[in-house]
PDB file of C-alpha atoms in Angstrom:
ATOM      1  CA  MET N   1     111.768 128.235  86.275  1.00  0.00           C
ATOM      2  CA  THR N   2     111.947 127.427  90.178  1.00  0.00           C
ATOM      3  CA  MET N   3     114.037 124.732  90.938  1.00  0.00           C
ATOM      4  CA  THR N   4     112.902 122.204  93.635  1.00  0.00           C
ATOM      5  CA  ASN N   5     115.419 120.500  96.029  1.00  0.00           C
ATOM      6  CA  THR N   6     115.089 116.856  95.957  1.00  0.00           C
ATOM      7  CA  THR N   7     116.134 113.987  98.272  1.00  0.00           C
ATOM      8  CA  HIS N   8     115.806 110.129  97.991  1.00  0.00           C
ATOM      9  CA  PHE N   9     112.669 108.130  99.299  1.00  0.00           C
ATOM     10  CA  GLY N  10     114.012 104.683  98.467  1.00  0.00           C
ATOM     11  CA  PHE N  11     114.960 104.601  95.009  1.00  0.00           C
ATOM     12  CA  LYS N  12     112.781 107.389  94.189  1.00  0.00           C
ATOM     13  CA  GLN N  13     113.619 111.127  94.049  1.00  0.00           C
ATOM     14  CA  VAL N  14     111.061 113.336  95.992  1.00  0.00           C
ATOM     15  CA  ALA N  15     110.729 116.942  97.030  1.00  0.00           C
ATOM     16  CA  THR N  16     112.846 117.476 100.334  1.00  0.00           C
ATOM     17  CA  GLU N  17     109.955 118.958 102.112  1.00  0.00           C
ATOM     18  CA  ASP N  18     107.740 115.920 101.528  1.00  0.00           C
ATOM     19  CA  LYS N  19     110.125 113.390 102.686  1.00  0.00           C
ATOM     20  CA  VAL N  20     109.183 113.751 106.490  1.00  0.00           C
ATOM     21  CA  LYS N  21     105.495 113.169 105.618  1.00  0.00           C
ATOM     22  CA  LEU N  22     106.304 109.953 103.476  1.00  0.00           C
ATOM     23  CA  VAL N  23     108.423 108.448 106.036  1.00  0.00           C
ATOM     24  CA  ARG N  24     105.811 109.094 108.526  1.00  0.00           C
ATOM     25  CA  GLY N  25     103.466 107.348 106.445  1.00  0.00           C
ATOM     26  CA  VAL N  26     105.509 104.185 106.360  1.00  0.00           C
ATOM     27  CA  PHE N  27     105.933 103.953 110.018  1.00  0.00           C
ATOM     28  CA  ASP N  28     102.135 104.875 110.683  1.00  0.00           C
ATOM     29  CA  SER N  29     101.309 101.924 108.646  1.00  0.00           C
ATOM     30  CA  VAL N  30     103.760  99.502 110.275  1.00  0.00           C
ATOM     31  CA  ALA N  31     103.930 100.567 113.928  1.00  0.00           C
ATOM     32  CA  GLY N  32     101.249  97.562 115.043  1.00  0.00           C
ATOM     33  CA  GLN N  33     103.312  94.935 113.487  1.00  0.00           C
ATOM     34  CA  TYR N  34     106.612  96.345 113.790  1.00  0.00           C
ATOM     35  CA  ASP N  35     108.169  94.088 116.423  1.00  0.00           C
ATOM     36  CA  ILE N  36     106.710  90.845 114.635  1.00  0.00           C
ATOM     37  CA  MET N  37     108.347  92.322 111.405  1.00  0.00           C
ATOM     38  CA  ASN N  38     111.618  92.770 113.006  1.00  0.00           C
ATOM     39  CA  ASP N  39     111.757  89.270 114.324  1.00  0.00           C
ATOM     40  CA  LEU N  40     110.905  87.940 110.910  1.00  0.00           C
ATOM     41  CA  MET N  41     113.057  90.063 109.055  1.00  0.00           C
ATOM     42  CA  SER N  42     116.101  89.369 111.010  1.00  0.00           C
ATOM     43  CA  MET N  43     115.219  85.809 112.290  1.00  0.00           C
ATOM     44  CA  GLY N  44     115.400  87.535 115.806  1.00  0.00           C
ATOM     45  CA  ILE N  45     119.239  88.459 115.210  1.00  0.00           C
ATOM     46  CA  HIS N  46     118.037  92.318 115.842  1.00  0.00           C
ATOM     47  CA  ARG N  47     117.901  91.673 119.541  1.00  0.00           C
ATOM     48  CA  ILE N  48     121.610  90.644 119.562  1.00  0.00           C
ATOM     49  CA  TRP N  49     122.532  93.648 117.349  1.00  0.00           C
ATOM     50  CA  LYS N  50     120.992  95.779 119.843  1.00  0.00           C
ATOM     51  CA  ARG N  51     122.529  94.196 122.965  1.00  0.00           C
ATOM     52  CA  VAL N  52     125.828  94.845 121.309  1.00  0.00           C
ATOM     53  CA  ALA N  53     125.140  98.586 120.431  1.00  0.00           C
ATOM     54  CA  VAL N  54     124.031  99.101 124.352  1.00  0.00           C
ATOM     55  CA  GLN N  55     127.286  97.362 125.332  1.00  0.00           C
ATOM     56  CA  LEU N  56     129.583  99.560 123.064  1.00  0.00           C
ATOM     57  CA  SER N  57     127.680 102.559 124.563  1.00  0.00           C
ATOM     58  CA  ASN N  58     129.278 102.160 128.035  1.00  0.00           C
ATOM     59  CA  VAL N  59     126.141 103.568 129.683  1.00  0.00           C
ATOM     60  CA  ARG N  60     126.456 103.426 133.252  1.00  0.00           C
ATOM     61  CA  LYS N  61     124.306 104.112 136.516  1.00  0.00           C
ATOM     62  CA  GLY N  62     123.144 107.683 136.675  1.00  0.00           C
ATOM     63  CA  ASP N  63     123.536 108.356 132.994  1.00  0.00           C
ATOM     64  CA  GLN N  64     121.334 110.545 130.774  1.00  0.00           C
ATOM     65  CA  VAL N  65     120.238 108.818 127.599  1.00  0.00           C
ATOM     66  CA  LEU N  66     118.595 109.993 124.449  1.00  0.00           C
ATOM     67  CA  ASP N  67     117.267 107.048 122.493  1.00  0.00           C
ATOM     68  CA  LEU N  68     116.475 108.555 119.102  1.00  0.00           C
ATOM     69  CA  ALA N  69     114.110 107.118 116.772  1.00  0.00           C
ATOM     70  CA  GLY N  70     113.383 104.741 119.566  1.00  0.00           C
ATOM     71  CA  GLY N  71     110.301 103.175 118.073  1.00  0.00           C
ATOM     72  CA  THR N  72     108.667 100.608 120.237  1.00  0.00           C
ATOM     73  CA  GLY N  73     111.339 100.868 123.062  1.00  0.00           C
ATOM     74  CA  ASP N  74     113.644  97.964 122.663  1.00  0.00           C
ATOM     75  CA  LEU N  75     116.845 100.166 123.347  1.00  0.00           C
ATOM     76  CA  THR N  76     115.218 102.105 126.080  1.00  0.00           C
ATOM     77  CA  THR N  77     114.480  99.001 128.006  1.00  0.00           C
ATOM     78  CA  LEU N  78     118.118  97.767 127.612  1.00  0.00           C
ATOM     79  CA  PHE N  79     119.229 101.357 128.715  1.00  0.00           C
ATOM     80  CA  GLU N  80     116.888 101.357 131.604  1.00  0.00           C
ATOM     81  CA  LYS N  81     118.676  98.313 133.260  1.00  0.00           C
ATOM     82  CA  ARG N  82     122.105 100.183 133.023  1.00  0.00           C
ATOM     83  CA  VAL N  83     121.096 103.767 134.138  1.00  0.00           C
ATOM     84  CA  GLY N  84     119.116 102.662 137.027  1.00  0.00           C
ATOM     85  CA  LYS N  85     116.702 104.890 139.041  1.00  0.00           C
ATOM     86  CA  GLU N  86     119.348 107.523 139.461  1.00  0.00           C
ATOM     87  CA  GLY N  87     119.608 107.851 135.562  1.00  0.00           C
ATOM     88  CA  GLN N  88     116.897 108.855 132.664  1.00  0.00           C
ATOM     89  CA  ILE N  89     116.200 107.906 129.305  1.00  0.00           C
ATOM     90  CA  VAL N  90     114.384 109.956 126.855  1.00  0.00           C
ATOM     91  CA  LEU N  91     112.599 107.961 124.241  1.00  0.00           C
ATOM     92  CA  ALA N  92     112.430 110.110 121.318  1.00  0.00           C
ATOM     93  CA  ASP N  93     110.717 109.527 117.821  1.00  0.00           C
ATOM     94  CA  ILE N  94     109.347 111.733 114.966  1.00  0.00           C
ATOM     95  CA  ASN N  95     106.418 109.402 114.457  1.00  0.00           C
ATOM     96  CA  SER N  96     103.542 109.551 116.962  1.00  0.00           C
ATOM     97  CA  GLU N  97     102.234 106.200 116.295  1.00  0.00           C
ATOM     98  CA  MET N  98     105.559 104.596 117.080  1.00  0.00           C
ATOM     99  CA  LEU N  99     106.073 106.722 120.183  1.00  0.00           C
ATOM    100  CA  ARG N 100     102.536 105.985 121.509  1.00  0.00           C
ATOM    101  CA  THR N 101     103.315 102.035 120.757  1.00  0.00           C
ATOM    102  CA  GLY N 102     106.544 102.529 122.602  1.00  0.00           C
ATOM    103  CA  ARG N 103     105.267 104.161 125.584  1.00  0.00           C
ATOM    104  CA  ASP N 104     102.393 101.778 125.993  1.00  0.00           C
ATOM    105  CA  ARG N 105     104.822  98.902 125.682  1.00  0.00           C
ATOM    106  CA  LEU N 106     107.062 100.105 128.457  1.00  0.00           C
ATOM    107  CA  ILE N 107     104.059 101.094 130.813  1.00  0.00           C
ATOM    108  CA  ASP N 108     102.802  97.608 130.423  1.00  0.00           C
ATOM    109  CA  ARG N 109     106.256  96.152 131.620  1.00  0.00           C
ATOM    110  CA  GLY N 110     106.226  98.410 134.633  1.00  0.00           C
ATOM    111  CA  LEU N 111     109.074 100.737 133.120  1.00  0.00           C
ATOM    112  CA  VAL N 112     108.013 104.046 134.548  1.00  0.00           C
ATOM    113  CA  GLY N 113     109.803 106.738 136.670  1.00  0.00           C
ATOM    114  CA  ASN N 114     112.871 107.414 134.810  1.00  0.00           C
ATOM    115  CA  ILE N 115     111.711 107.377 131.119  1.00  0.00           C
ATOM    116  CA  ARG N 116     110.349 110.501 129.491  1.00  0.00           C
ATOM    117  CA  TYR N 117     108.860 110.741 125.985  1.00  0.00           C
ATOM    118  CA  ALA N 118     109.387 113.320 123.278  1.00  0.00           C
ATOM    119  CA  GLN N 119     108.164 113.633 119.641  1.00  0.00           C
ATOM    120  CA  VAL N 120     111.319 115.312 117.942  1.00  0.00           C
ATOM    121  CA  ASN N 121     112.897 115.729 114.555  1.00  0.00           C
ATOM    122  CA  ALA N 122     116.637 114.278 114.850  1.00  0.00           C
ATOM    123  CA  GLU N 123     117.665 117.249 112.616  1.00  0.00           C
ATOM    124  CA  CYS N 124     116.730 120.192 115.205  1.00  0.00           C
ATOM    125  CA  LEU N 125     116.645 118.324 118.639  1.00  0.00           C
ATOM    126  CA  PRO N 126     114.807 120.548 121.435  1.00  0.00           C
ATOM    127  CA  PHE N 127     117.293 119.919 124.026  1.00  0.00           C
ATOM    128  CA  GLU N 128     119.817 122.111 125.713  1.00  0.00           C
ATOM    129  CA  ASP N 129     123.737 121.704 124.735  1.00  0.00           C
ATOM    130  CA  ASN N 130     125.416 119.304 126.859  1.00  0.00           C
ATOM    131  CA  THR N 131     122.671 117.375 128.194  1.00  0.00           C
ATOM    132  CA  PHE N 132     123.174 113.742 127.324  1.00  0.00           C
ATOM    133  CA  ASP N 133     125.805 111.154 128.265  1.00  0.00           C
ATOM    134  CA  CYS N 134     124.801 109.097 125.194  1.00  0.00           C
ATOM    135  CA  VAL N 135     122.873 109.625 122.204  1.00  0.00           C
ATOM    136  CA  CYS N 136     121.826 106.546 120.309  1.00  0.00           C
ATOM    137  CA  ILE N 137     119.858 106.127 117.144  1.00  0.00           C
ATOM    138  CA  ALA N 138     119.069 102.589 116.081  1.00  0.00           C
ATOM    139  CA  PHE N 139     117.739 101.750 112.572  1.00  0.00           C
ATOM    140  CA  GLY N 140     116.685 105.424 112.271  1.00  0.00           C
ATOM    141  CA  LEU N 141     119.320 107.596 110.792  1.00  0.00           C
ATOM    142  CA  ARG N 142     118.769 106.243 107.056  1.00  0.00           C
ATOM    143  CA  ASN N 143     115.231 107.625 107.302  1.00  0.00           C
ATOM    144  CA  VAL N 144     116.550 111.287 108.102  1.00  0.00           C
ATOM    145  CA  THR N 145     116.342 113.830 105.444  1.00  0.00           C
ATOM    146  CA  ASP N 146     119.379 115.607 106.399  1.00  0.00           C
ATOM    147  CA  LYS N 147     121.765 113.323 108.116  1.00  0.00           C
ATOM    148  CA  ASP N 148     124.676 115.837 108.501  1.00  0.00           C
ATOM    149  CA  ALA N 149     122.351 118.096 110.362  1.00  0.00           C
ATOM    150  CA  ALA N 150     121.083 115.334 112.582  1.00  0.00           C
ATOM    151  CA  LEU N 151     124.537 114.199 113.282  1.00  0.00           C
ATOM    152  CA  ARG N 152     125.352 117.872 114.234  1.00  0.00           C
ATOM    153  CA  SER N 153     122.343 118.118 116.386  1.00  0.00           C
ATOM    154  CA  MET N 154     123.314 115.023 118.178  1.00  0.00           C
ATOM    155  CA  TYR N 155     126.830 116.505 118.876  1.00  0.00           C
ATOM    156  CA  ARG N 156     125.490 119.619 120.212  1.00  0.00           C
ATOM    157  CA  VAL N 157     123.255 117.820 122.863  1.00  0.00           C
ATOM    158  CA  LEU N 158     125.932 115.359 123.853  1.00  0.00           C
ATOM    159  CA  LYS N 159     127.994 116.142 127.158  1.00  0.00           C
ATOM    160  CA  PRO N 160     131.873 116.432 126.806  1.00  0.00           C
ATOM    161  CA  GLY N 161     132.938 112.863 127.115  1.00  0.00           C
ATOM    162  CA  GLY N 162     129.669 111.433 125.776  1.00  0.00           C
ATOM    163  CA  ARG N 163     129.339 109.320 122.908  1.00  0.00           C
ATOM    164  CA  VAL N 164     126.867 108.929 119.874  1.00  0.00           C
ATOM    165  CA  ILE N 165     126.058 105.385 119.103  1.00  0.00           C
ATOM    166  CA  VAL N 166     124.449 104.775 115.643  1.00  0.00           C
ATOM    167  CA  LEU N 167     123.018 101.295 114.961  1.00  0.00           C
ATOM    168  CA  GLU N 168     122.073 100.853 111.412  1.00  0.00           C
ATOM    169  CA  PHE N 169     121.665  98.472 108.454  1.00  0.00           C
ATOM    170  CA  SER N 170     124.764  98.938 106.420  1.00  0.00           C
ATOM    171  CA  HIS N 171     126.514  97.280 103.313  1.00  0.00           C
ATOM    172  CA  PRO N 172     127.786  93.757 103.097  1.00  0.00           C
ATOM    173  CA  VAL N 173     131.654  93.086 102.939  1.00  0.00           C
ATOM    174  CA  ASP N 174     131.687  90.371 100.600  1.00  0.00           C
ATOM    175  CA  LYS N 175     129.929  89.568  97.239  1.00  0.00           C
ATOM    176  CA  ILE N 176     128.418  86.257  98.585  1.00  0.00           C
ATOM    177  CA  THR N 177     126.433  87.986 101.258  1.00  0.00           C
ATOM    178  CA  GLU N 178     125.610  90.915  99.071  1.00  0.00           C
ATOM    179  CA  THR N 179     123.998  88.715  96.443  1.00  0.00           C
ATOM    180  CA  VAL N 180     121.900  86.668  99.010  1.00  0.00           C
ATOM    181  CA  TYR N 181     121.019  89.823 100.909  1.00  0.00           C
ATOM    182  CA  ASP N 182     119.841  91.599  97.912  1.00  0.00           C
ATOM    183  CA  PHE N 183     117.593  88.600  96.863  1.00  0.00           C
ATOM    184  CA  TYR N 184     116.133  88.331 100.182  1.00  0.00           C
ATOM    185  CA  SER N 185     115.553  92.149 100.289  1.00  0.00           C
ATOM    186  CA  PHE N 186     113.944  92.853  97.142  1.00  0.00           C
ATOM    187  CA  LYS N 187     112.228  89.560  96.525  1.00  0.00           C
ATOM    188  CA  LEU N 188     111.251  88.076  99.912  1.00  0.00           C
ATOM    189  CA  LEU N 189     110.977  91.071 102.400  1.00  0.00           C
ATOM    190  CA  PRO N 190     108.208  92.860 100.564  1.00  0.00           C
ATOM    191  CA  LYS N 191     106.053  89.582 100.148  1.00  0.00           C
ATOM    192  CA  ILE N 192     106.670  89.022 103.912  1.00  0.00           C
ATOM    193  CA  GLY N 193     105.477  92.450 104.606  1.00  0.00           C
ATOM    194  CA  LYS N 194     102.301  92.045 102.391  1.00  0.00           C
ATOM    195  CA  ILE N 195     101.329  88.752 104.284  1.00  0.00           C
ATOM    196  CA  VAL N 196     102.090  89.974 107.751  1.00  0.00           C
ATOM    197  CA  ALA N 197     101.743  93.729 107.975  1.00  0.00           C
ATOM    198  CA  LYS N 198      99.443  93.871 104.940  1.00  0.00           C
ATOM    199  CA  ASP N 199     101.855  96.408 103.338  1.00  0.00           C
ATOM    200  CA  GLU N 200     104.316  95.418 100.616  1.00  0.00           C
ATOM    201  CA  ASP N 201     105.143  99.099  99.667  1.00  0.00           C
ATOM    202  CA  SER N 202     106.321  99.985 102.931  1.00  0.00           C
ATOM    203  CA  TYR N 203     108.761  97.079 103.257  1.00  0.00           C
ATOM    204  CA  ARG N 204     110.023  97.688  99.749  1.00  0.00           C
ATOM    205  CA  TYR N 205     110.835 101.195 100.600  1.00  0.00           C
ATOM    206  CA  LEU N 206     112.762  99.971 103.692  1.00  0.00           C
ATOM    207  CA  ALA N 207     114.728  97.560 101.588  1.00  0.00           C
ATOM    208  CA  GLU N 208     115.447 100.583  99.187  1.00  0.00           C
ATOM    209  CA  SER N 209     116.236 102.812 102.039  1.00  0.00           C
ATOM    210  CA  ILE N 210     118.832 100.555 103.430  1.00  0.00           C
ATOM    211  CA  ARG N 211     120.622 100.388  99.984  1.00  0.00           C
ATOM    212  CA  MET N 212     120.701 104.437  99.891  1.00  0.00           C
ATOM    213  CA  HIS N 213     122.214 104.669 103.195  1.00  0.00           C
ATOM    214  CA  PRO N 214     126.095 105.727 103.320  1.00  0.00           C
ATOM    215  CA  LYS N 215     128.492 103.009 103.446  1.00  0.00           C
ATOM    216  CA  GLN N 216     130.611 102.322 106.674  1.00  0.00           C
ATOM    217  CA  ASP N 217     133.568 104.573 106.022  1.00  0.00           C
ATOM    218  CA  ASP N 218     131.318 107.291 104.492  1.00  0.00           C
ATOM    219  CA  LEU N 219     129.358 107.485 107.638  1.00  0.00           C
ATOM    220  CA  LYS N 220     132.229 107.420 109.837  1.00  0.00           C
ATOM    221  CA  LYS N 221     133.418 110.622 107.741  1.00  0.00           C
ATOM    222  CA  MET N 222     130.144 112.170 108.255  1.00  0.00           C
ATOM    223  CA  MET N 223     130.482 111.796 112.217  1.00  0.00           C
ATOM    224  CA  GLU N 224     133.912 113.196 111.983  1.00  0.00           C
ATOM    225  CA  ASN N 225     132.701 116.131 110.166  1.00  0.00           C
ATOM    226  CA  ALA N 226     129.840 116.823 112.620  1.00  0.00           C
ATOM    227  CA  GLY N 227     132.735 117.232 115.364  1.00  0.00           C
ATOM    228  CA  LEU N 228     132.710 113.650 116.940  1.00  0.00           C
ATOM    229  CA  GLU N 229     136.213 112.280 117.464  1.00  0.00           C
ATOM    230  CA  ARG N 230     137.739 108.777 117.812  1.00  0.00           C
ATOM    231  CA  CYS N 231     135.077 107.601 115.421  1.00  0.00           C
ATOM    232  CA  GLU N 232     134.951 103.889 114.654  1.00  0.00           C
ATOM    233  CA  TYR N 233     132.553 101.239 113.539  1.00  0.00           C
ATOM    234  CA  PHE N 234     131.903  97.469 114.280  1.00  0.00           C
ATOM    235  CA  ASN N 235     130.434  95.335 111.583  1.00  0.00           C
ATOM    236  CA  MET N 236     128.068  92.539 112.440  1.00  0.00           C
ATOM    237  CA  THR N 237     126.588  89.709 110.353  1.00  0.00           C
ATOM    238  CA  GLN N 238     129.130  90.273 107.500  1.00  0.00           C
ATOM    239  CA  GLY N 239     128.339  94.072 107.314  1.00  0.00           C
ATOM    240  CA  ILE N 240     124.583  93.788 106.923  1.00  0.00           C
ATOM    241  CA  VAL N 241     124.534  95.723 110.166  1.00  0.00           C
ATOM    242  CA  ALA N 242     127.298  98.229 111.748  1.00  0.00           C
ATOM    243  CA  VAL N 243     127.347  99.987 114.865  1.00  0.00           C
ATOM    244  CA  HIS N 244     129.182 103.294 114.617  1.00  0.00           C
ATOM    245  CA  ARG N 245     130.468 105.057 117.750  1.00  0.00           C
ATOM    246  CA  GLY N 246     131.971 108.666 118.034  1.00  0.00           C
ATOM    247  CA  TYR N 247     132.869 110.772 121.222  1.00  0.00           C
ATOM    248  CA  LYS N 248     132.423 114.562 121.916  1.00  0.00           C
ATOM    249  CA  ILE N 249     136.001 115.454 123.489  1.00  0.00           C
TER     250      ILE N 249
END
């Protein structure tokens, strides 16, 4: 009897080779309403989380930045102001619909010249070693099938002295927040998705994927195992979100 490798897709177990296709289907479905849903889901706080992550990146003028799982370009917009015309950002995503939405949005804003676009898989980045001063992945690592491979790939393309920034939904640090967050995630969020994005199932998956993501200390250990040093994390909104940072030394 042949054994099939499996992984989680939300709370479901699926064949490992099927997860990328399933995740792609989720983001194909929500791409058009992604920004509106982000504002509704977080009551606009996601904009503060992203600004904190960019601040912790210490990106400066002339830096080379990889914005992984960059979606509709929120982080790229913030990074562009920091790197200036002397620097460059690569907005990368595995999903073509999200990448197209992000590209069109940035062009409409007049952000051209120092931004490139690449459809990539975070587990096997198609860039040379020691290319980027900063690799950032925001709200995307939890959707990656092999997170350890992705972290090793990020480490490889990072320049010595560079840093990886992981901004991700995480795990509340107290029981009251956890209880309220669970009610919101599993009772309210799918209904909001049904009304606004006409897609209840995708937003149920997103809630489930957050709960399956490694806890803060576990992700810190994974980053260290990938070769990153001086790893640390910063909880925000009572641990609902955390920014992890590690360096290539």
